Coordinates of C-alpha atoms in Angstrom, one line a residue:
X4 CA -5.0 22.0 -116.6
X5 CA -4.0 23.8 -113.3
X6 CA -1.8 26.7 -112.7
X7 CA -0.1 27.3 -109.4
X8 CA -2.6 26.5 -106.6
X9 CA -1.7 29.3 -104.4
X10 CA -1.6 32.2 -106.9
X11 CA -4.4 34.6 -107.6
X12 CA -4.5 34.1 -111.4
X13 CA -7.2 32.6 -113.5
X14 CA -7.1 28.9 -114.5
X15 CA -7.3 27.7 -118.0
X16 CA -10.8 26.4 -117.6
X17 CA -11.9 28.8 -114.8
X18 CA -13.8 26.0 -112.9
X19 CA -11.9 25.1 -109.8
X20 CA -9.2 26.9 -107.9
X21 CA -7.5 26.2 -104.5
X22 CA -6.8 29.6 -102.9
X23 CA -7.3 31.4 -106.3
X24 CA -9.6 34.1 -107.4
X25 CA -11.6 31.9 -109.8
X26 CA -15.2 32.3 -110.7
X27 CA -17.1 29.1 -109.9
X28 CA -15.8 27.1 -106.9
X29 CA -13.2 28.3 -104.4
X30 CA -11.8 26.9 -101.2
X31 CA -10.9 29.9 -99.0
X32 CA -11.2 32.2 -102.0
X33 CA -13.2 35.3 -102.8
X34 CA -15.2 33.6 -105.6
X35 CA -18.7 34.4 -106.5
X36 CA -20.8 31.3 -106.5
X37 CA -19.9 28.7 -103.8
X38 CA -17.3 29.3 -101.1
X39 CA -16.1 27.3 -98.1
X40 CA -14.9 29.7 -95.5
X41 CA -15.2 32.8 -97.7
X42 CA -16.6 36.2 -96.9
X43 CA -19.5 36.2 -99.4
X44 CA -23.1 35.5 -98.7
X45 CA -23.3 32.2 -100.5
X46 CA -25.7 29.3 -100.3
X47 CA -23.4 27.4 -97.9
X48 CA -22.7 30.1 -95.4
X49 CA -23.0 27.5 -92.5
X50 CA -20.3 25.2 -93.7
X51 CA -16.7 26.1 -92.6
X52 CA -14.0 23.7 -93.6
X53 CA -10.5 24.5 -92.4
X54 CA -11.8 27.1 -89.9
X55 CA -10.3 27.2 -86.5
X56 CA -13.7 27.5 -84.7
X57 CA -14.8 23.9 -85.4
X58 CA -15.4 21.7 -82.3
X59 CA -14.0 24.2 -79.8
X60 CA -15.7 23.9 -76.3
X61 CA -16.4 26.8 -74.0
X62 CA -13.3 28.1 -72.2
X63 CA -12.8 28.0 -68.5
X64 CA -13.1 25.5 -65.7
X65 CA -15.8 22.8 -65.8
X66 CA -17.8 23.3 -62.6
X67 CA -20.0 20.2 -62.8
X68 CA -19.5 16.5 -63.2
X69 CA -22.1 14.2 -64.7
X70 CA -22.7 11.1 -62.7
X71 CA -22.1 8.8 -65.6
X72 CA -18.7 10.5 -66.2
X73 CA -17.6 10.0 -62.6
X74 CA -14.6 7.7 -62.0
X75 CA -15.7 4.0 -61.7
X76 CA -13.6 3.5 -58.7
X77 CA -15.9 5.8 -56.7
X78 CA -18.6 3.1 -56.9
X79 CA -21.5 5.5 -57.4
X80 CA -24.9 4.1 -58.3
X81 CA -26.3 5.3 -61.6
X82 CA -29.7 6.3 -60.3
X83 CA -28.5 8.5 -57.5
X84 CA -29.0 11.7 -59.5
X85 CA -27.8 13.4 -62.6
X86 CA -24.6 14.9 -61.1
X87 CA -21.7 13.7 -58.9
X88 CA -19.5 15.8 -56.6
X89 CA -16.7 17.4 -58.7
X90 CA -13.4 17.3 -56.7
X91 CA -11.9 20.7 -55.9
X92 CA -8.5 21.7 -57.1
X93 CA -6.0 20.0 -54.8
X94 CA -3.0 17.7 -54.5
X95 CA -4.5 14.9 -56.5
X96 CA -5.9 14.6 -60.0
X97 CA -9.7 14.8 -60.2
X98 CA -10.0 11.2 -61.3
X99 CA -7.4 9.8 -58.8
X100 CA -9.1 11.0 -55.7
X101 CA -12.1 10.6 -53.4
X102 CA -14.0 13.8 -52.4
X103 CA -14.7 14.1 -48.6
X104 CA -18.4 14.0 -49.2
X105 CA -18.1 10.5 -50.6
X106 CA -15.8 9.5 -47.7
X107 CA -18.4 10.6 -45.1
X108 CA -21.6 9.8 -46.9
X109 CA -20.9 6.7 -49.1
X110 CA -18.0 5.0 -47.4
X111 CA -18.2 5.7 -43.6
X112 CA -22.0 6.2 -43.6
X113 CA -21.6 9.1 -41.0
X114 CA -24.0 11.2 -43.0
X115 CA -27.1 10.6 -45.1
X116 CA -27.4 13.9 -46.9
X117 CA -25.3 16.8 -48.3
X118 CA -26.3 19.0 -45.4
X119 CA -25.2 16.5 -42.8
X120 CA -21.8 16.3 -44.5
X121 CA -21.5 20.0 -44.5
X122 CA -22.4 20.2 -40.9
X123 CA -19.8 17.6 -39.9
X124 CA -17.1 19.4 -41.9
X125 CA -17.9 22.9 -40.6
X126 CA -17.6 21.6 -37.1
X127 CA -13.9 20.8 -38.0
X128 CA -14.3 17.1 -37.2
X129 CA -12.4 15.8 -40.2
X130 CA -8.7 16.0 -40.8
X131 CA -6.7 14.9 -43.9
X132 CA -3.0 14.3 -43.4
X133 CA -3.3 16.1 -40.0
X134 CA -4.9 19.3 -41.3
X135 CA -8.6 20.3 -40.8
X136 CA -10.5 20.3 -44.1
X137 CA -13.9 21.9 -44.4
X138 CA -14.3 21.7 -48.1
X139 CA -16.9 19.0 -48.9
X140 CA -15.2 18.2 -52.2
X141 CA -11.6 18.3 -51.0
X142 CA -9.8 15.5 -52.9
X143 CA -8.4 12.8 -50.6
X144 CA -6.1 10.6 -52.7
X145 CA -4.1 7.4 -52.5
X146 CA -2.1 7.0 -49.2
X147 CA -3.8 10.0 -47.5
X148 CA -4.8 9.7 -43.9
X149 CA -8.4 10.7 -43.0
X150 CA -8.8 11.2 -39.2
X151 CA -11.9 11.9 -37.1
X152 CA -10.6 12.7 -33.6
X153 CA -14.2 12.8 -32.1
X154 CA -14.5 9.0 -32.6
X155 CA -10.8 8.3 -32.4
X156 CA -10.8 6.8 -35.9
X157 CA -8.2 6.9 -38.6
X158 CA -8.3 5.6 -42.1
X159 CA -5.9 5.4 -45.0
X160 CA -7.1 5.8 -48.6
X161 CA -6.0 2.7 -50.5
X162 CA -7.1 0.7 -53.5
X163 CA -8.7 -2.7 -53.2
X164 CA -7.8 -5.6 -55.4
X165 CA -10.3 -4.5 -58.1
X166 CA -8.9 -0.9 -58.3
X167 CA -11.7 0.7 -56.2
X168 CA -11.0 3.2 -53.4
X169 CA -11.3 1.8 -49.9
X170 CA -10.8 3.2 -46.5
X171 CA -8.5 1.0 -44.4
X172 CA -8.8 1.4 -40.7
X173 CA -5.5 2.2 -38.9
X174 CA -4.3 1.2 -35.5
X175 CA -1.6 2.1 -33.0
X176 CA 0.7 4.9 -34.4
X177 CA 0.3 4.2 -38.1
X178 CA -1.8 7.3 -38.7
X179 CA 1.1 9.6 -37.8
X180 CA 3.0 9.0 -41.0
X181 CA 2.4 8.5 -44.7
X182 CA 4.4 7.3 -47.7
X183 CA 5.0 9.7 -50.6
X184 CA 6.3 8.9 -54.0
X185 CA 9.0 11.3 -55.4
X186 CA 8.0 12.7 -58.8
X187 CA 11.1 14.7 -59.6
X188 CA 14.2 16.2 -58.1
X189 CA 15.0 19.8 -59.2
X190 CA 16.9 22.9 -58.3
X191 CA 15.2 26.2 -57.6
X192 CA 16.2 29.8 -57.1
X193 CA 19.8 30.2 -56.1
X194 CA 20.4 26.5 -56.7
X195 CA 18.3 25.3 -53.7
X196 CA 17.5 21.6 -54.2
X197 CA 13.9 20.4 -53.7
X198 CA 11.7 17.4 -54.5
X199 CA 8.2 17.2 -55.8
X200 CA 6.0 14.3 -54.5
X201 CA 2.9 12.7 -56.0
X202 CA 0.6 14.6 -53.6
X203 CA 1.8 18.1 -54.6
X204 CA 4.3 18.6 -51.8
X205 CA 7.5 20.6 -52.3
X206 CA 10.2 19.7 -49.8
X207 CA 13.5 21.7 -49.9
X208 CA 16.9 20.5 -49.0
X209 CA 16.2 16.7 -49.3
X210 CA 18.8 13.9 -48.8
X211 CA 21.0 13.9 -51.9
X212 CA 20.4 10.2 -52.3
X213 CA 16.7 10.6 -53.0
X214 CA 15.9 10.1 -56.7
X215 CA 12.7 10.1 -58.8
X216 CA 10.4 7.1 -58.1
X217 CA 11.8 6.6 -54.6
X218 CA 9.4 6.7 -51.7
X219 CA 9.8 8.9 -48.6
X220 CA 8.3 8.3 -45.2
X221 CA 6.8 11.6 -44.1
X222 CA 5.9 12.5 -40.5
X223 CA 2.5 14.2 -40.6
X224 CA 3.1 16.3 -37.4
X225 CA 6.5 17.8 -38.3
X226 CA 6.2 17.4 -42.1
X227 CA 9.8 16.1 -42.2
X228 CA 11.3 13.1 -44.0
X229 CA 12.0 10.3 -41.6
X230 CA 13.1 7.5 -44.0
X231 CA 13.6 6.7 -47.6
X232 CA 12.7 3.5 -49.6
X233 CA 14.8 3.2 -52.8
X234 CA 13.1 2.1 -56.0
X235 CA 15.2 -1.1 -56.4
X236 CA 14.6 -4.7 -57.4
X237 CA 13.5 -6.8 -54.4
X238 CA 11.4 -4.1 -52.7
X239 CA 7.7 -4.3 -51.9
X240 CA 5.5 -2.3 -54.3
X241 CA 1.9 -1.7 -55.1
X242 CA 0.2 -0.7 -58.4
X243 CA -1.7 2.6 -58.6
X244 CA -2.7 2.6 -62.2
X245 CA -3.8 0.4 -65.1
X246 CA -5.7 -2.9 -65.1
X247 CA -3.6 -4.2 -62.1
X248 CA -4.5 -1.3 -59.8
X249 CA -4.5 -2.5 -56.2
X250 CA -2.2 -5.5 -56.6
X251 CA 1.0 -5.7 -54.5
X252 CA 4.1 -7.8 -54.7
X253 CA 7.9 -7.8 -55.0
X254 CA 9.7 -5.9 -57.8
X255 CA 11.4 -8.6 -59.9
X256 CA 12.7 -6.8 -63.0
X257 CA 12.9 -3.4 -64.6
X258 CA 13.0 -3.0 -68.4
X259 CA 14.0 0.1 -70.3
X260 CA 12.6 0.7 -73.8
X261 CA 14.1 3.4 -75.9
X262 CA 11.5 5.8 -77.1
X263 CA 8.8 3.9 -75.1
X264 CA 7.5 3.4 -71.6
X265 CA 9.7 1.7 -69.0
X266 CA 8.0 -1.5 -67.7
X267 CA 8.5 -3.5 -64.5
X268 CA 7.6 -7.1 -63.6
X269 CA 6.1 -7.8 -60.2
X270 CA 5.6 -11.1 -58.4
X271 CA 2.9 -11.5 -55.7
X272 CA 2.8 -13.8 -52.6
X273 CA 1.2 -16.6 -54.7
X274 CA 4.0 -16.5 -57.3
X275 CA 1.9 -14.9 -60.0
X276 CA 3.8 -12.5 -62.2
X277 CA 2.4 -9.5 -64.0
X278 CA 3.9 -6.4 -65.8
X279 CA 2.9 -2.8 -65.7
X280 CA 4.4 0.7 -66.5
X281 CA 7.0 2.1 -64.2
X282 CA 4.9 5.2 -63.6
X283 CA 2.1 3.0 -62.1
X284 CA 4.3 1.6 -59.4
X285 CA 4.5 2.8 -55.8
X286 CA 7.2 1.4 -53.4
X287 CA 5.7 0.7 -50.0
X288 CA 8.4 -1.4 -48.3
X289 CA 12.0 -2.3 -48.1
X290 CA 12.5 -5.9 -49.0
X291 CA 9.5 -8.2 -49.0
X292 CA 7.8 -6.4 -46.0
X293 CA 5.2 -3.6 -46.3
X294 CA 5.6 -0.5 -44.1
X295 CA 1.9 0.0 -44.0
X296 CA -1.0 -2.4 -43.2
X297 CA -2.8 -3.6 -46.2
X298 CA -6.6 -3.9 -46.7
X299 CA -8.6 -7.1 -47.1
X300 CA -7.1 -9.8 -49.4
X301 CA -3.7 -8.0 -49.0
X302 CA -3.6 -7.1 -52.7
X303 CA -3.5 -10.6 -54.0
X304 CA -5.7 -11.2 -57.1
X305 CA -7.6 -14.5 -57.1
X306 CA -9.0 -16.4 -60.0
X307 CA -12.7 -16.5 -60.5
X308 CA -13.1 -20.0 -58.9
X309 CA -10.9 -19.1 -55.9
X310 CA -12.8 -15.8 -55.4
X311 CA -16.1 -17.8 -55.4
X312 CA -14.7 -20.2 -52.8
X313 CA -13.5 -17.2 -50.7
X314 CA -17.0 -15.7 -50.7
X315 CA -18.6 -19.0 -49.7
X316 CA -16.1 -19.3 -46.9
X317 CA -16.9 -15.8 -45.6
X318 CA -20.6 -16.6 -45.6
X319 CA -20.0 -19.8 -43.7
X320 CA -17.8 -18.0 -41.1
X321 CA -20.4 -15.3 -40.7
X322 CA -23.1 -17.8 -40.0
X323 CA -20.8 -19.5 -37.5
X324 CA -20.1 -16.3 -35.7
X325 CA -23.8 -15.4 -35.5
X326 CA -24.5 -18.8 -34.0
X327 CA -21.9 -18.3 -31.2
X328 CA -23.3 -16.7 -28.1
X329 CA -24.7 -13.2 -27.5
X330 CA -23.3 -10.0 -28.9
X331 CA -22.1 -7.9 -26.0
X332 CA -21.6 -4.7 -28.0
X333 CA -23.6 -2.5 -30.4
X334 CA -21.9 -0.4 -33.0
X335 CA -23.3 3.2 -33.1
X336 CA -24.0 2.9 -36.8
X337 CA -26.0 -0.3 -36.3
X338 CA -28.2 1.3 -33.6
X339 CA -31.9 1.7 -34.3
X340 CA -32.7 4.9 -36.2
X341 CA -35.7 5.7 -34.0
X342 CA -33.2 6.3 -31.1
X343 CA -32.0 9.4 -32.9
X344 CA -28.3 9.0 -32.0
X345 CA -25.7 11.3 -33.6
X346 CA -23.1 9.6 -35.7
X347 CA -20.1 11.3 -34.0
X348 CA -21.0 10.6 -30.4
X349 CA -18.6 7.6 -30.2
X350 CA -18.0 4.3 -31.9
X351 CA -20.5 2.3 -29.7
X352 CA -24.1 2.7 -28.5
X353 CA -25.7 1.3 -25.4
X354 CA -26.9 -2.2 -26.1
X355 CA -30.3 -2.8 -24.4
X356 CA -30.3 -5.5 -21.7
X357 CA -32.5 -8.6 -22.0
X358 CA -36.0 -7.6 -21.1
X359 CA -39.7 -7.4 -22.0
X360 CA -39.0 -5.7 -25.4
X361 CA -36.9 -6.5 -28.5
X362 CA -33.6 -4.8 -28.6
X363 CA -34.6 -2.7 -31.7
X364 CA -38.1 -1.8 -30.3
X365 CA -37.0 -0.1 -27.1
X366 CA -35.2 2.8 -25.6
X367 CA -32.5 2.1 -22.9
X368 CA -32.8 4.1 -19.7
X369 CA -29.5 5.8 -20.3
X370 CA -30.8 7.4 -23.5
X371 CA -34.0 8.5 -21.8
X372 CA -32.1 10.3 -19.0
X373 CA -29.2 11.6 -21.0
X374 CA -30.5 12.2 -24.5
X375 CA -34.3 12.8 -24.1
X376 CA -34.8 14.4 -20.7
X377 CA -31.3 15.9 -20.4
X378 CA -31.1 15.0 -16.7
X379 CA -27.6 13.8 -17.1
X380 CA -24.6 14.6 -19.3
X381 CA -22.4 11.6 -18.8
X382 CA -22.6 7.9 -18.2
X383 CA -21.6 8.3 -14.5
X384 CA -24.3 10.8 -13.9
X385 CA -26.9 8.4 -15.3
X386 CA -25.6 5.6 -13.1
X387 CA -25.7 7.8 -10.1
X388 CA -29.4 8.8 -10.7
X389 CA -30.4 5.2 -11.2
X390 CA -28.5 3.8 -8.2
X391 CA -30.4 6.3 -6.0
X392 CA -33.6 4.6 -7.1
X393 CA -35.1 7.7 -8.6
X394 CA -36.4 6.1 -11.8
X395 CA -39.4 3.7 -12.1
X396 CA -40.7 1.9 -15.2
X397 CA -44.3 0.7 -15.0
X398 CA -44.3 1.3 -11.2
X399 CA -41.1 -0.7 -10.5
X400 CA -37.7 0.7 -9.6
X401 CA -35.1 0.0 -12.3
X402 CA -31.3 0.5 -11.6
X403 CA -30.0 -1.1 -14.9
X404 CA -28.8 1.7 -17.1
X405 CA -29.6 -0.2 -20.3
X406 CA -33.0 -1.5 -19.1
X407 CA -35.3 -1.5 -22.2
X408 CA -38.3 0.8 -21.9
X409 CA -40.6 0.1 -24.9
X410 CA -43.8 1.4 -26.5
X411 CA -46.5 2.3 -23.9
X412 CA -44.3 1.9 -20.9
X413 CA -44.6 4.6 -18.2
X414 CA -41.4 6.1 -16.9
X415 CA -41.8 7.9 -13.6
X416 CA -39.5 10.1 -11.5
X417 CA -41.2 10.7 -8.1
X418 CA -38.5 13.1 -7.0
X419 CA -39.7 15.6 -9.6
X420 CA -43.3 14.3 -9.7
X421 CA -43.0 13.7 -13.5
X422 CA -44.4 10.9 -15.5
X423 CA -43.8 10.0 -19.2
X424 CA -45.2 7.5 -21.6
X425 CA -43.0 6.1 -24.3
X426 CA -44.7 6.6 -27.7
X427 CA -43.9 7.0 -31.3
X428 CA -44.0 10.4 -33.0
X429 CA -45.4 10.8 -36.5
X430 CA -42.0 10.0 -38.1
X431 CA -41.6 6.7 -36.2
X432 CA -39.1 8.0 -33.6
X433 CA -39.4 7.3 -29.9
X434 CA -40.7 10.3 -27.9
X435 CA -41.5 10.8 -24.2
X436 CA -45.1 12.1 -23.8
X437 CA -45.7 13.9 -20.5
X438 CA -48.7 12.6 -18.5
X439 CA -51.1 14.5 -16.2
X440 CA -53.7 13.6 -13.7
X441 CA -54.1 9.9 -13.1
X442 CA -53.0 8.7 -16.5
X443 CA -49.7 7.3 -15.2
X444 CA -51.5 4.7 -13.1
X445 CA -52.4 2.4 -16.0
X446 CA -51.1 1.2 -19.3
X447 CA -52.5 -0.5 -22.4
X448 CA -51.1 -3.9 -23.4
X449 CA -51.7 -5.8 -26.6
X450 CA -52.5 -9.5 -26.3
X451 CA -50.1 -11.6 -28.3
X452 CA -51.6 -15.0 -27.6
X453 CA -54.1 -17.0 -25.4
X454 CA -52.9 -20.4 -24.2
X455 CA -53.4 -23.1 -21.7
X456 CA -50.7 -24.1 -19.3
X457 CA -50.2 -26.8 -16.7
X458 CA -53.4 -28.5 -15.6
X459 CA -55.3 -26.6 -18.2
X460 CA -54.9 -23.2 -16.6
X461 CA -55.6 -20.4 -19.2
X462 CA -53.3 -17.5 -19.5
X463 CA -52.5 -14.7 -21.9
X464 CA -49.1 -13.3 -23.2
X465 CA -48.9 -9.6 -23.8
X466 CA -46.5 -7.6 -26.1
X467 CA -44.4 -6.5 -23.1
X468 CA -43.6 -10.1 -21.9
X469 CA -46.3 -10.3 -19.2
X470 CA -48.1 -13.6 -18.4
X471 CA -51.5 -13.1 -16.9
X472 CA -53.4 -16.2 -15.6
X473 CA -57.2 -16.7 -15.6
X474 CA -58.1 -13.9 -18.0
X475 CA -61.6 -13.1 -19.2
X476 CA -62.6 -15.8 -21.6
X477 CA -63.7 -13.1 -24.1
X478 CA -60.2 -11.8 -24.5
X479 CA -58.7 -12.9 -27.9
X480 CA -55.3 -12.3 -29.6
X481 CA -54.8 -8.7 -30.9
X482 CA -57.2 -7.3 -28.3
X483 CA -55.9 -4.6 -25.9
X484 CA -56.2 -4.8 -22.1
X485 CA -56.1 -1.9 -19.7
X486 CA -53.7 -2.9 -16.9
X487 CA -53.6 -1.2 -13.4
X488 CA -49.9 -0.7 -12.6
X489 CA -50.4 -0.8 -8.8
X490 CA -52.4 -4.1 -8.6
X491 CA -51.3 -5.6 -12.0
X492 CA -54.9 -6.6 -12.7
X493 CA -56.9 -6.2 -15.9
X494 CA -59.5 -3.4 -15.5
X495 CA -61.0 -3.3 -19.0
X496 CA -60.7 -4.7 -22.5
X497 CA -60.7 -3.1 -26.0
X498 CA -61.7 -5.6 -28.7
X499 CA -59.9 -5.5 -32.0
X500 CA -62.9 -4.6 -34.1
X501 CA -63.7 -2.3 -37.0
X502 CA -64.5 1.2 -35.9
X503 CA -62.1 1.3 -32.9
X504 CA -59.2 3.7 -32.5
X505 CA -55.8 2.3 -33.4
X506 CA -52.1 3.3 -33.8
X507 CA -49.4 1.8 -35.9
X508 CA -46.2 0.4 -34.2
X509 CA -44.3 -0.9 -37.2
X510 CA -43.6 -0.3 -40.8
X511 CA -43.4 2.9 -42.7
X512 CA -46.5 4.3 -41.1
X513 CA -45.2 3.9 -37.5
X514 CA -46.7 6.6 -35.2
X515 CA -49.9 7.3 -37.3
X516 CA -53.3 6.9 -35.6
X517 CA -56.8 6.6 -36.9
X518 CA -60.0 4.5 -37.0
X519 CA -59.9 0.9 -38.2
X520 CA -61.9 0.7 -41.4
X521 CA -61.4 -2.7 -42.8
X522 CA -59.6 -6.0 -42.1
X523 CA -58.5 -8.2 -45.0
X524 CA -57.5 -11.9 -44.8
X525 CA -55.1 -13.3 -47.3
X526 CA -54.6 -17.1 -47.4
X527 CA -50.9 -18.0 -47.1
X528 CA -50.0 -14.3 -46.6
X529 CA -50.2 -11.5 -44.1
X530 CA -53.5 -10.1 -42.9
X531 CA -53.8 -6.4 -43.7
X532 CA -56.0 -3.6 -42.3
X533 CA -57.0 -0.3 -43.6
X534 CA -57.0 2.8 -41.3
X535 CA -58.5 6.3 -41.8
X536 CA -57.1 9.2 -39.9
X537 CA -59.0 12.4 -38.8
X538 CA -58.1 14.1 -42.1
X539 CA -59.8 11.4 -44.1
X540 CA -56.5 9.9 -45.4
X541 CA -56.5 6.1 -45.7
X542 CA -53.5 3.8 -45.5
X543 CA -52.9 0.1 -45.2
X544 CA -50.5 -1.9 -43.0
X545 CA -50.1 -5.4 -41.6
X546 CA -52.4 -6.5 -38.8
X547 CA -49.4 -7.3 -36.6
X548 CA -48.3 -3.6 -36.7
X549 CA -51.6 -2.4 -35.3
X550 CA -52.3 -1.5 -31.6
X551 CA -55.8 -0.7 -30.4
X552 CA -55.9 2.5 -28.3
X553 CA -59.6 3.1 -27.7
X554 CA -63.2 2.0 -28.1
X555 CA -64.9 3.8 -30.9
X556 CA -63.2 6.9 -32.4
X557 CA -61.8 8.1 -29.0
X558 CA -58.3 7.3 -27.6
X559 CA -58.0 6.1 -24.0
X560 CA -54.6 7.8 -23.7
X561 CA -53.4 11.3 -24.5
X562 CA -51.4 11.5 -27.7
X563 CA -48.1 13.4 -28.4
X564 CA -47.7 16.5 -30.7
X565 CA -49.6 16.3 -34.0
X566 CA -51.7 13.5 -32.5
X567 CA -50.5 11.0 -35.0
X568 CA -51.7 12.8 -38.1
X569 CA -49.3 12.8 -41.0
X570 CA -49.0 16.0 -43.0
X571 CA -47.9 16.6 -46.5
X572 CA -44.6 18.2 -47.2
X573 CA -46.3 21.6 -47.8
X574 CA -48.5 21.3 -44.8
X575 CA -45.5 20.4 -42.6
X576 CA -43.6 23.4 -43.9
X577 CA -46.6 25.7 -43.1
X578 CA -46.8 24.2 -39.6
X579 CA -43.1 24.8 -38.9
X580 CA -43.4 28.4 -40.2
X581 CA -46.5 28.9 -38.0
X582 CA -44.6 27.6 -34.9
X583 CA -41.7 30.0 -35.6
X584 CA -44.0 32.9 -36.0
X585 CA -45.8 32.0 -32.8
X586 CA -42.5 31.7 -31.0
X587 CA -41.4 35.1 -32.1
X588 CA -44.7 36.6 -31.1
X589 CA -44.5 35.1 -27.6
X590 CA -40.9 36.6 -27.3
X591 CA -42.1 40.0 -28.3
X592 CA -45.0 39.9 -25.8
X593 CA -42.6 38.8 -23.0
X594 CA -40.2 41.7 -23.8
X595 CA -43.0 44.2 -23.8
X596 CA -44.4 42.9 -20.6
X597 CA -41.1 43.3 -18.8

């Protein structure tokens, strides 16, 4: 039998007591043998049942965010690292926003690394809702306007039809306002009325007609309310939460449930109806018209079959567009990486003219004069220099600002008595190597093919578009000829043989030089070659990427800095440190001298 469970007396049998002072087993008691949560040194000291310390995490803010726990609407890859950028405290919830680092790096592709994002932000190039933001993890949320004045671009953060964040490009004057949903209407100190919006704004003395769930149009320059959209049946709305996030339509019905969530029914342009909670709805237009431009698909959800048809149609339209004529413009983000253009220098890049080199294997003259040699600052200055016939490419005057100068071409400026050869550096980027003595009077050309023309006249085609008739019969494809730029005649030939000095003009080893060690033929595949540099490092590449520079282990042309030898990460760091030290030492010597 039991006595009262909460007293301190002894039970009849003395075996079990809840909260008592029994002898054998006690829950929270001061017993002798086994105790759960007691103060004695029992066998089960590690077991605490009913204790408040169970499953309590560390206190304070969480400063990190694991990548697997990041919101799915960020569209982060799972293998990009262990962590994801954790949004800073701001106007939006951490799972309902997009940090600026993801906007610049993942969405707009204006940066490749963390440091590049930091550099862009610290130069005050990015504005959110009209205010400069330098915090890389600042949370940009739904309906926020992200502006980049340097490129004259403006984007609104919206949801696509699958509930993922997307940046919708804005035109005209649309970037000057945003829509804000009203969370609550309250009275503050001394009875001053104010409203709270979804993005954390507090606006005092609002229109008395504004109620919760209404939407206000806010001018981003003056931060004043310019118009109001009531939350009424018949207005245009979008969904910002739940499984229908991103869908838009007309509000059809509003249902109230006592003790439960209010629900609304929405009908889209295709007549499809769906229901969601009232808290997930954001009014974006009065009547059936949206006050903002909508992203692709206009918030209309398609069936699986219709979506497949839409994708097929887009592919067909893309092929059709590619087949129609030349592309007259080149987006800056699509420009070749070896041109080393900054991402914020404008929306477009100079598109190379038709010429002897492929558009992605050349450097337009405007980039040579403006970006490489720094002889001009603007487009007009480049045009002025060229029209004065100051620039020669391979001995011929060129006045086209986008004329393509490619690998091995000689760019001459007689006015300053300077000559440069276009080469690749060790990282595959175009560089201008200064020439001395008589080296500017010739160039090396790789032979593409040997053919016979009209009446059996033999000729060769070179990599830079030249056609030379009656060549030496010993010249074969992949050989290199030495061409005199004054007479345009072949002066010597370098055979493509094992043991000769070569450089790589394509692939991941672009810019590396070395001695040809081996040539491998693969039936039905690419021929490959193996090359050994001066440090004894061997690497392989396709035969089509190799350009012969010299007979034997000696180059016939002077090479740029590092002479085409790839260093390890540690060696490269040591080389940079040595250069810095040498530079400081030279400065000290100069200061002592003067």
